[in-house]
């Protein structure tokens, strides 16, 4: 697969992988680098990697792993996929990694041997698949479908983004939202009864994303946050006790890198947000689910300068 020029650090900047105790707010650095950008940790207990807990993240198109307790960073087996972006999830049984790649498709990767299989299909029009979630039974993926608007799709071209689901075998590819407003971060909750996402569907000006959820058939859309900040990437904890998300300052459009952001916490049914962490980050900080299996910790990446 074709590779690209990947994001790099600014002068004096580092990438830092951090684990947070949701009850106490205590933070622990697991790994940091002054040389490369790494992004979007997932948390897994893999039967193929022993009984240890691991964090996996993307870096320069590849996937790497590190023990949650800290230690050496190792490449994870991903076969011939060398263009992974920061949209990836681990199956509930720990056997597979699902990856969005720069070929615009979603792929299944066996964590035992690195064998791969493409899940998504070609369309009769330009179409990109951006993975964000997997159902609790491991059978269905939730993703954002991006359709460039205009005759010459490319960087900066306006696009329509909506929530879709697809079976891990490529069946039942279904569009859940039908809107010209931006949608992103579509992720199942631990019960499989809701899909959470961020959207500008109720916004009066561009960029003002808030958190929403809907049923897996696209019905019963509910708005969960109603503040002046720009809210992205909702992640519900195992057990359904907490929801954390990335919150940008008012006026930000999209989910750029190198912004002063907050990780906030709310009840999965909505309510008043509470700040958990204030950090320099944004893109790459917590694009995908990063909760520990017991729901007591989550991981994120920050990119401090100086």
Short mmCIF file of the C-alpha atoms (twelve columns), coordinates in Angstrom:
data_MODEL
# 
_entry.id   MODEL 
# 
loop_
_atom_site.group_PDB 
_atom_site.id 
_atom_site.type_symbol 
_atom_site.label_atom_id 
_atom_site.label_alt_id 
_atom_site.label_comp_id 
_atom_site.label_asym_id 
_atom_site.label_seq_id 
_atom_site.Cartn_x 
_atom_site.Cartn_y 
_atom_site.Cartn_z 
_atom_site.pdbx_PDB_model_num 
ATOM 1   C CA . UNK A 1   0.000   0.000   0.000  1 
ATOM 2   C CA . UNK A 2   1.128   3.522   -0.667 1 
ATOM 3   C CA . UNK A 3   2.732   5.383   2.202  1 
ATOM 4   C CA . UNK A 4   2.653   9.100   2.873  1 
ATOM 5   C CA . UNK A 5   4.576   11.784  4.734  1 
ATOM 6   C CA . UNK A 6   3.422   11.376  8.328  1 
ATOM 7   C CA . UNK A 7   2.956   14.105  10.889 1 
ATOM 8   C CA . UNK A 8   6.110   15.219  12.703 1 
ATOM 9   C CA . UNK A 9   6.853   16.932  16.010 1 
ATOM 10  C CA . UNK A 10  7.598   20.629  16.322 1 
ATOM 11  C CA . UNK A 11  10.979  21.739  17.662 1 
ATOM 12  C CA . UNK A 12  11.151  20.919  21.372 1 
ATOM 13  C CA . UNK A 13  7.904   18.906  21.300 1 
ATOM 14  C CA . UNK A 14  7.411   15.359  22.616 1 
ATOM 15  C CA . UNK A 15  4.777   12.642  22.334 1 
ATOM 16  C CA . UNK A 16  3.743   11.317  25.747 1 
ATOM 17  C CA . UNK A 17  1.480   8.325   26.454 1 
ATOM 18  C CA . UNK A 18  -0.345  8.694   29.770 1 
ATOM 19  C CA . UNK A 19  -2.695  6.486   31.814 1 
ATOM 20  C CA . UNK A 20  -5.286  8.115   34.115 1 
ATOM 21  C CA . UNK A 21  -7.087  6.665   37.122 1 
ATOM 22  C CA . UNK A 22  -10.682 7.860   36.586 1 
ATOM 23  C CA . UNK A 23  -11.507 7.785   40.318 1 
ATOM 24  C CA . UNK A 24  -8.491  9.700   41.631 1 
ATOM 25  C CA . UNK A 25  -7.272  11.588  38.568 1 
ATOM 26  C CA . UNK A 26  -3.755  10.223  39.152 1 
ATOM 27  C CA . UNK A 27  -1.683  10.236  35.955 1 
ATOM 28  C CA . UNK A 28  1.218   7.974   35.029 1 
ATOM 29  C CA . UNK A 29  3.504   8.310   32.017 1 
ATOM 30  C CA . UNK A 30  3.931   5.000   30.173 1 
ATOM 31  C CA . UNK A 31  6.073   6.123   27.249 1 
ATOM 32  C CA . UNK A 32  7.380   9.301   25.634 1 
ATOM 33  C CA . UNK A 33  9.442   10.240  22.606 1 
ATOM 34  C CA . UNK A 34  11.074  13.479  21.395 1 
ATOM 35  C CA . UNK A 35  11.477  11.992  17.915 1 
ATOM 36  C CA . UNK A 36  8.158   10.696  16.544 1 
ATOM 37  C CA . UNK A 37  4.431   11.349  16.687 1 
ATOM 38  C CA . UNK A 38  2.395   8.432   17.978 1 
ATOM 39  C CA . UNK A 39  -1.377  8.556   18.394 1 
ATOM 40  C CA . UNK A 40  -4.643  7.084   19.598 1 
ATOM 41  C CA . UNK A 41  -4.019  4.313   22.144 1 
ATOM 42  C CA . UNK A 42  -6.233  1.238   22.438 1 
ATOM 43  C CA . UNK A 43  -6.145  -0.979  25.530 1 
ATOM 44  C CA . UNK A 44  -6.195  -4.748  25.191 1 
ATOM 45  C CA . UNK A 45  -5.682  -8.047  26.949 1 
ATOM 46  C CA . UNK A 46  -4.679  -10.373 24.145 1 
ATOM 47  C CA . UNK A 47  -4.690  -14.165 24.374 1 
ATOM 48  C CA . UNK A 48  -1.856  -14.135 21.845 1 
ATOM 49  C CA . UNK A 49  0.340   -11.775 23.866 1 
ATOM 50  C CA . UNK A 50  0.175   -13.586 27.205 1 
ATOM 51  C CA . UNK A 51  -1.879  -12.367 30.152 1 
ATOM 52  C CA . UNK A 52  -0.369  -8.879  30.247 1 
ATOM 53  C CA . UNK A 53  -2.342  -5.768  29.386 1 
ATOM 54  C CA . UNK A 54  -1.039  -3.804  26.417 1 
ATOM 55  C CA . UNK A 55  -1.553  -0.416  24.833 1 
ATOM 56  C CA . UNK A 56  -1.433  -0.273  21.041 1 
ATOM 57  C CA . UNK A 57  -1.009  2.916   19.014 1 
ATOM 58  C CA . UNK A 58  -0.186  4.056   15.493 1 
ATOM 59  C CA . UNK A 59  3.103   5.629   14.475 1 
ATOM 60  C CA . UNK A 60  4.290   6.471   10.942 1 
ATOM 61  C CA . UNK A 61  1.695   4.192   9.371  1 
ATOM 62  C CA . UNK A 62  2.453   1.163   11.534 1 
ATOM 63  C CA . UNK A 63  0.962   -0.180  14.776 1 
ATOM 64  C CA . UNK A 64  3.077   -0.585  17.904 1 
ATOM 65  C CA . UNK A 65  2.451   -2.038  21.351 1 
ATOM 66  C CA . UNK A 66  3.792   -1.416  24.850 1 
ATOM 67  C CA . UNK A 67  2.925   -3.048  28.193 1 
ATOM 68  C CA . UNK A 68  0.557   -0.885  30.243 1 
ATOM 69  C CA . UNK A 69  3.091   -1.026  33.066 1 
ATOM 70  C CA . UNK A 70  5.740   0.432   30.722 1 
ATOM 71  C CA . UNK A 71  8.680   -1.148  28.943 1 
ATOM 72  C CA . UNK A 72  9.913   -1.622  25.425 1 
ATOM 73  C CA . UNK A 73  7.889   -0.531  22.410 1 
ATOM 74  C CA . UNK A 74  7.463   -3.325  19.877 1 
ATOM 75  C CA . UNK A 75  5.918   -3.433  16.391 1 
ATOM 76  C CA . UNK A 76  2.590   -5.259  16.302 1 
ATOM 77  C CA . UNK A 77  2.047   -7.662  13.396 1 
ATOM 78  C CA . UNK A 78  -0.054  -5.974  10.694 1 
ATOM 79  C CA . UNK A 79  0.963   -7.920  7.600  1 
ATOM 80  C CA . UNK A 80  1.389   -5.720  4.540  1 
ATOM 81  C CA . UNK A 81  -0.543  -2.756  5.971  1 
ATOM 82  C CA . UNK A 82  1.969   0.058   6.321  1 
ATOM 83  C CA . UNK A 83  -0.406  3.048   6.140  1 
ATOM 84  C CA . UNK A 84  -2.516  2.752   9.291  1 
ATOM 85  C CA . UNK A 85  -4.022  6.014   10.499 1 
ATOM 86  C CA . UNK A 86  -5.310  6.840   13.982 1 
ATOM 87  C CA . UNK A 87  -8.640  5.042   13.553 1 
ATOM 88  C CA . UNK A 88  -8.223  1.510   14.938 1 
ATOM 89  C CA . UNK A 89  -9.979  -0.719  17.490 1 
ATOM 90  C CA . UNK A 90  -9.318  -4.063  19.196 1 
ATOM 91  C CA . UNK A 91  -11.954 -6.799  19.089 1 
ATOM 92  C CA . UNK A 92  -13.603 -7.606  22.442 1 
ATOM 93  C CA . UNK A 93  -11.958 -11.045 22.524 1 
ATOM 94  C CA . UNK A 94  -8.506  -9.552  21.889 1 
ATOM 95  C CA . UNK A 95  -7.939  -11.654 18.774 1 
ATOM 96  C CA . UNK A 96  -8.132  -8.975  16.090 1 
ATOM 97  C CA . UNK A 97  -7.201  -5.407  15.388 1 
ATOM 98  C CA . UNK A 98  -9.364  -3.458  12.948 1 
ATOM 99  C CA . UNK A 99  -7.564  -0.660  11.112 1 
ATOM 100 C CA . UNK A 100 -8.435  2.234   8.827  1 
ATOM 101 C CA . UNK A 101 -5.666  2.628   6.272  1 
ATOM 102 C CA . UNK A 102 -4.695  5.213   3.692  1 
ATOM 103 C CA . UNK A 103 -6.243  3.084   0.939  1 
ATOM 104 C CA . UNK A 104 -9.561  4.433   2.348  1 
ATOM 105 C CA . UNK A 105 -10.668 0.999   3.597  1 
ATOM 106 C CA . UNK A 106 -11.023 -0.897  6.893  1 
ATOM 107 C CA . UNK A 107 -8.974  -4.062  7.418  1 
ATOM 108 C CA . UNK A 108 -9.029  -6.929  9.914  1 
ATOM 109 C CA . UNK A 109 -5.616  -7.950  11.311 1 
ATOM 110 C CA . UNK A 110 -5.006  -11.136 13.275 1 
ATOM 111 C CA . UNK A 111 -2.927  -10.321 16.348 1 
ATOM 112 C CA . UNK A 112 -1.664  -13.902 16.346 1 
ATOM 113 C CA . UNK A 113 0.137   -13.847 13.013 1 
ATOM 114 C CA . UNK A 114 -0.520  -10.512 11.300 1 
ATOM 115 C CA . UNK A 115 -2.678  -11.971 8.544  1 
ATOM 116 C CA . UNK A 116 -5.048  -9.374  7.054  1 
ATOM 117 C CA . UNK A 117 -8.420  -9.212  5.342  1 
ATOM 118 C CA . UNK A 118 -10.180 -6.185  3.887  1 
ATOM 119 C CA . UNK A 119 -13.639 -5.638  5.385  1 
ATOM 120 C CA . UNK A 120 -15.097 -2.744  3.369  1 
ATOM 121 C CA . UNK A 121 -16.035 -2.529  -0.288 1 
ATOM 122 C CA . UNK A 122 -15.351 -0.238  -3.205 1 
ATOM 123 C CA . UNK A 123 -18.099 2.255   -4.048 1 
ATOM 124 C CA . UNK A 124 -19.162 3.639   -7.404 1 
ATOM 125 C CA . UNK A 125 -18.106 7.102   -6.161 1 
ATOM 126 C CA . UNK A 126 -15.193 8.478   -4.100 1 
ATOM 127 C CA . UNK A 127 -15.677 7.190   -0.544 1 
ATOM 128 C CA . UNK A 128 -13.449 6.927   2.549  1 
ATOM 129 C CA . UNK A 129 -14.011 4.635   5.548  1 
ATOM 130 C CA . UNK A 130 -12.868 5.842   9.000  1 
ATOM 131 C CA . UNK A 131 -13.282 3.207   11.701 1 
ATOM 132 C CA . UNK A 132 -14.229 4.145   15.257 1 
ATOM 133 C CA . UNK A 133 -16.050 1.351   17.063 1 
ATOM 134 C CA . UNK A 134 -16.899 -2.318  17.378 1 
ATOM 135 C CA . UNK A 135 -19.999 -3.850  18.937 1 
ATOM 136 C CA . UNK A 136 -19.681 -5.734  22.255 1 
ATOM 137 C CA . UNK A 137 -20.290 -9.048  20.487 1 
ATOM 138 C CA . UNK A 138 -17.476 -8.293  18.028 1 
ATOM 139 C CA . UNK A 139 -19.698 -8.722  14.963 1 
ATOM 140 C CA . UNK A 140 -20.297 -5.152  13.788 1 
ATOM 141 C CA . UNK A 141 -18.058 -2.135  13.147 1 
ATOM 142 C CA . UNK A 142 -19.155 1.485   13.322 1 
ATOM 143 C CA . UNK A 143 -17.434 3.928   11.022 1 
ATOM 144 C CA . UNK A 144 -17.647 7.341   9.426  1 
ATOM 145 C CA . UNK A 145 -18.219 7.371   5.704  1 
ATOM 146 C CA . UNK A 146 -16.702 10.400  3.972  1 
ATOM 147 C CA . UNK A 147 -18.010 11.381  0.551  1 
ATOM 148 C CA . UNK A 148 -16.060 14.202  -1.130 1 
ATOM 149 C CA . UNK A 149 -18.296 16.772  -2.798 1 
ATOM 150 C CA . UNK A 150 -17.308 18.116  -6.181 1 
ATOM 151 C CA . UNK A 151 -15.714 16.681  -9.318 1 
ATOM 152 C CA . UNK A 152 -12.087 16.716  -8.102 1 
ATOM 153 C CA . UNK A 153 -11.892 15.230  -4.595 1 
ATOM 154 C CA . UNK A 154 -8.691  15.925  -2.695 1 
ATOM 155 C CA . UNK A 155 -7.287  17.599  0.426  1 
ATOM 156 C CA . UNK A 156 -9.438  20.532  1.449  1 
ATOM 157 C CA . UNK A 157 -12.367 19.482  -0.736 1 
ATOM 158 C CA . UNK A 158 -15.761 19.834  1.012  1 
ATOM 159 C CA . UNK A 159 -17.163 16.473  2.068  1 
ATOM 160 C CA . UNK A 160 -20.231 14.867  3.592  1 
ATOM 161 C CA . UNK A 161 -19.604 12.636  6.643  1 
ATOM 162 C CA . UNK A 162 -22.181 10.300  8.161  1 
ATOM 163 C CA . UNK A 163 -22.403 7.341   10.556 1 
ATOM 164 C CA . UNK A 164 -22.391 3.817   9.109  1 
ATOM 165 C CA . UNK A 165 -22.199 0.252   10.411 1 
ATOM 166 C CA . UNK A 166 -20.900 -2.877  8.688  1 
ATOM 167 C CA . UNK A 167 -20.516 -6.529  9.667  1 
ATOM 168 C CA . UNK A 168 -16.966 -7.724  10.203 1 
ATOM 169 C CA . UNK A 169 -17.543 -10.046 7.231  1 
ATOM 170 C CA . UNK A 170 -18.425 -7.061  5.029  1 
ATOM 171 C CA . UNK A 171 -22.189 -7.675  5.159  1 
ATOM 172 C CA . UNK A 172 -24.991 -5.227  6.012  1 
ATOM 173 C CA . UNK A 173 -23.151 -2.013  5.152  1 
ATOM 174 C CA . UNK A 174 -25.735 0.469   6.455  1 
ATOM 175 C CA . UNK A 175 -25.932 4.264   6.613  1 
ATOM 176 C CA . UNK A 176 -27.454 5.423   9.931  1 
ATOM 177 C CA . UNK A 177 -27.414 9.214   9.606  1 
ATOM 178 C CA . UNK A 178 -28.404 11.188  6.531  1 
ATOM 179 C CA . UNK A 179 -27.223 14.736  6.929  1 
ATOM 180 C CA . UNK A 180 -25.006 17.315  5.270  1 
ATOM 181 C CA . UNK A 181 -23.716 18.283  8.733  1 
ATOM 182 C CA . UNK A 182 -20.363 16.762  9.811  1 
ATOM 183 C CA . UNK A 183 -20.371 13.589  11.932 1 
ATOM 184 C CA . UNK A 184 -17.413 11.756  13.486 1 
ATOM 185 C CA . UNK A 185 -16.281 9.373   16.234 1 
ATOM 186 C CA . UNK A 186 -19.071 6.792   15.906 1 
ATOM 187 C CA . UNK A 187 -18.570 4.254   18.701 1 
ATOM 188 C CA . UNK A 188 -20.720 1.556   20.337 1 
ATOM 189 C CA . UNK A 189 -21.390 1.675   24.063 1 
ATOM 190 C CA . UNK A 190 -20.682 -1.480  26.157 1 
ATOM 191 C CA . UNK A 191 -24.302 -2.641  25.938 1 
ATOM 192 C CA . UNK A 192 -24.501 -2.384  22.154 1 
ATOM 193 C CA . UNK A 193 -27.750 -0.435  22.556 1 
ATOM 194 C CA . UNK A 194 -26.310 2.942   21.564 1 
ATOM 195 C CA . UNK A 195 -23.817 4.433   19.137 1 
ATOM 196 C CA . UNK A 196 -22.186 7.634   20.382 1 
ATOM 197 C CA . UNK A 197 -20.765 10.259  18.031 1 
ATOM 198 C CA . UNK A 198 -20.005 13.955  17.668 1 
ATOM 199 C CA . UNK A 199 -21.740 16.152  15.122 1 
ATOM 200 C CA . UNK A 200 -22.538 19.701  14.064 1 
ATOM 201 C CA . UNK A 201 -26.104 18.674  13.182 1 
ATOM 202 C CA . UNK A 202 -27.670 21.125  15.674 1 
ATOM 203 C CA . UNK A 203 -25.048 23.866  15.332 1 
ATOM 204 C CA . UNK A 204 -25.722 27.377  14.098 1 
ATOM 205 C CA . UNK A 205 -22.132 27.995  12.980 1 
ATOM 206 C CA . UNK A 206 -19.378 25.791  11.473 1 
ATOM 207 C CA . UNK A 207 -17.184 23.780  13.805 1 
ATOM 208 C CA . UNK A 208 -19.430 23.766  16.872 1 
ATOM 209 C CA . UNK A 209 -19.547 19.980  17.372 1 
ATOM 210 C CA . UNK A 210 -21.469 18.467  20.281 1 
ATOM 211 C CA . UNK A 211 -21.983 14.889  21.493 1 
ATOM 212 C CA . UNK A 212 -24.923 12.731  20.395 1 
ATOM 213 C CA . UNK A 213 -26.060 9.135   20.438 1 
ATOM 214 C CA . UNK A 214 -28.487 7.012   18.440 1 
ATOM 215 C CA . UNK A 215 -29.745 3.452   18.342 1 
ATOM 216 C CA . UNK A 216 -27.846 0.983   16.120 1 
ATOM 217 C CA . UNK A 217 -30.573 1.378   13.487 1 
ATOM 218 C CA . UNK A 218 -30.074 5.168   13.432 1 
ATOM 219 C CA . UNK A 219 -33.245 5.993   15.365 1 
ATOM 220 C CA . UNK A 220 -33.756 7.942   18.602 1 
ATOM 221 C CA . UNK A 221 -31.005 10.522  18.093 1 
ATOM 222 C CA . UNK A 222 -30.259 12.369  21.352 1 
ATOM 223 C CA . UNK A 223 -27.992 15.355  22.005 1 
ATOM 224 C CA . UNK A 224 -25.863 14.965  25.168 1 
ATOM 225 C CA . UNK A 225 -23.779 18.157  25.458 1 
ATOM 226 C CA . UNK A 226 -24.968 21.738  25.036 1 
ATOM 227 C CA . UNK A 227 -22.033 24.011  25.858 1 
ATOM 228 C CA . UNK A 228 -19.945 26.585  24.017 1 
ATOM 229 C CA . UNK A 229 -16.913 24.281  23.642 1 
ATOM 230 C CA . UNK A 230 -16.221 22.009  20.650 1 
ATOM 231 C CA . UNK A 231 -16.684 18.387  21.754 1 
ATOM 232 C CA . UNK A 232 -15.263 15.319  19.996 1 
ATOM 233 C CA . UNK A 233 -14.753 11.557  20.280 1 
ATOM 234 C CA . UNK A 234 -17.060 10.200  23.038 1 
ATOM 235 C CA . UNK A 235 -15.882 6.975   24.704 1 
ATOM 236 C CA . UNK A 236 -18.112 5.104   27.163 1 
ATOM 237 C CA . UNK A 237 -16.331 3.033   29.825 1 
ATOM 238 C CA . UNK A 238 -16.835 -0.722  30.206 1 
ATOM 239 C CA . UNK A 239 -19.680 -1.044  32.668 1 
ATOM 240 C CA . UNK A 240 -21.251 2.156   31.331 1 
ATOM 241 C CA . UNK A 241 -20.434 4.311   34.360 1 
ATOM 242 C CA . UNK A 242 -18.543 7.115   32.654 1 
ATOM 243 C CA . UNK A 243 -18.060 8.802   29.317 1 
ATOM 244 C CA . UNK A 244 -14.889 10.743  28.472 1 
ATOM 245 C CA . UNK A 245 -14.277 12.943  25.430 1 
ATOM 246 C CA . UNK A 246 -11.922 15.543  23.961 1 
ATOM 247 C CA . UNK A 247 -13.122 19.135  24.318 1 
ATOM 248 C CA . UNK A 248 -11.657 21.954  22.216 1 
ATOM 249 C CA . UNK A 249 -11.955 25.681  22.933 1 
ATOM 250 C CA . UNK A 250 -14.869 27.583  21.356 1 
ATOM 251 C CA . UNK A 251 -14.338 28.488  17.724 1 
ATOM 252 C CA . UNK A 252 -12.129 25.552  16.738 1 
ATOM 253 C CA . UNK A 253 -13.128 23.880  13.474 1 
ATOM 254 C CA . UNK A 254 -12.496 20.149  13.094 1 
ATOM 255 C CA . UNK A 255 -10.089 18.297  15.389 1 
ATOM 256 C CA . UNK A 256 -6.666  19.859  14.738 1 
ATOM 257 C CA . UNK A 257 -3.388  18.975  16.393 1 
ATOM 258 C CA . UNK A 258 -1.473  21.211  18.786 1 
ATOM 259 C CA . UNK A 259 -4.344  22.835  20.664 1 
ATOM 260 C CA . UNK A 260 -4.956  23.354  24.357 1 
ATOM 261 C CA . UNK A 261 -7.754  20.845  24.995 1 
ATOM 262 C CA . UNK A 262 -9.504  19.208  27.920 1 
ATOM 263 C CA . UNK A 263 -10.524 15.622  28.492 1 
ATOM 264 C CA . UNK A 264 -13.935 15.870  30.130 1 
ATOM 265 C CA . UNK A 265 -16.199 13.366  31.820 1 
ATOM 266 C CA . UNK A 266 -19.988 13.126  31.824 1 
ATOM 267 C CA . UNK A 267 -22.649 10.550  32.558 1 
ATOM 268 C CA . UNK A 268 -23.361 8.468   29.427 1 
ATOM 269 C CA . UNK A 269 -26.946 9.812   29.561 1 
ATOM 270 C CA . UNK A 270 -25.642 13.387  29.491 1 
ATOM 271 C CA . UNK A 271 -25.346 16.012  32.180 1 
ATOM 272 C CA . UNK A 272 -22.866 18.563  33.463 1 
ATOM 273 C CA . UNK A 273 -19.283 17.888  32.310 1 
ATOM 274 C CA . UNK A 274 -16.345 17.651  34.715 1 
ATOM 275 C CA . UNK A 275 -12.762 18.380  33.629 1 
ATOM 276 C CA . UNK A 276 -10.400 15.430  34.098 1 
ATOM 277 C CA . UNK A 277 -7.216  16.575  32.317 1 
ATOM 278 C CA . UNK A 278 -6.059  19.833  30.720 1 
ATOM 279 C CA . UNK A 279 -3.377  19.197  28.087 1 
ATOM 280 C CA . UNK A 280 -1.730  20.268  24.836 1 
ATOM 281 C CA . UNK A 281 -2.887  17.903  22.126 1 
ATOM 282 C CA . UNK A 282 -6.033  17.336  20.098 1 
ATOM 283 C CA . UNK A 283 -5.606  15.232  16.965 1 
ATOM 284 C CA . UNK A 284 -4.109  11.920  18.088 1 
ATOM 285 C CA . UNK A 285 -4.891  12.433  21.775 1 
ATOM 286 C CA . UNK A 286 -7.876  10.090  22.095 1 
ATOM 287 C CA . UNK A 287 -9.449  9.444   18.685 1 
ATOM 288 C CA . UNK A 288 -10.527 5.913   19.575 1 
ATOM 289 C CA . UNK A 289 -11.602 3.897   22.626 1 
ATOM 290 C CA . UNK A 290 -8.798  3.768   25.196 1 
ATOM 291 C CA . UNK A 291 -10.499 2.465   28.359 1 
ATOM 292 C CA . UNK A 292 -9.009  -0.349  30.390 1 
ATOM 293 C CA . UNK A 293 -11.127 -3.528  30.401 1 
ATOM 294 C CA . UNK A 294 -12.220 -2.873  34.001 1 
ATOM 295 C CA . UNK A 295 -13.267 0.723   33.244 1 
ATOM 296 C CA . UNK A 296 -10.995 2.161   35.951 1 
ATOM 297 C CA . UNK A 297 -8.367  3.777   33.723 1 
ATOM 298 C CA . UNK A 298 -8.059  5.297   30.284 1 
ATOM 299 C CA . UNK A 299 -5.067  6.256   28.154 1 
ATOM 300 C CA . UNK A 300 -4.333  9.302   26.027 1 
ATOM 301 C CA . UNK A 301 -1.450  11.005  24.214 1 
ATOM 302 C CA . UNK A 302 -0.344  14.584  24.807 1 
ATOM 303 C CA . UNK A 303 2.180   16.629  22.829 1 
ATOM 304 C CA . UNK A 304 3.761   19.233  25.148 1 
ATOM 305 C CA . UNK A 305 6.081   21.894  23.770 1 
ATOM 306 C CA . UNK A 306 9.260   22.886  25.557 1 
# 
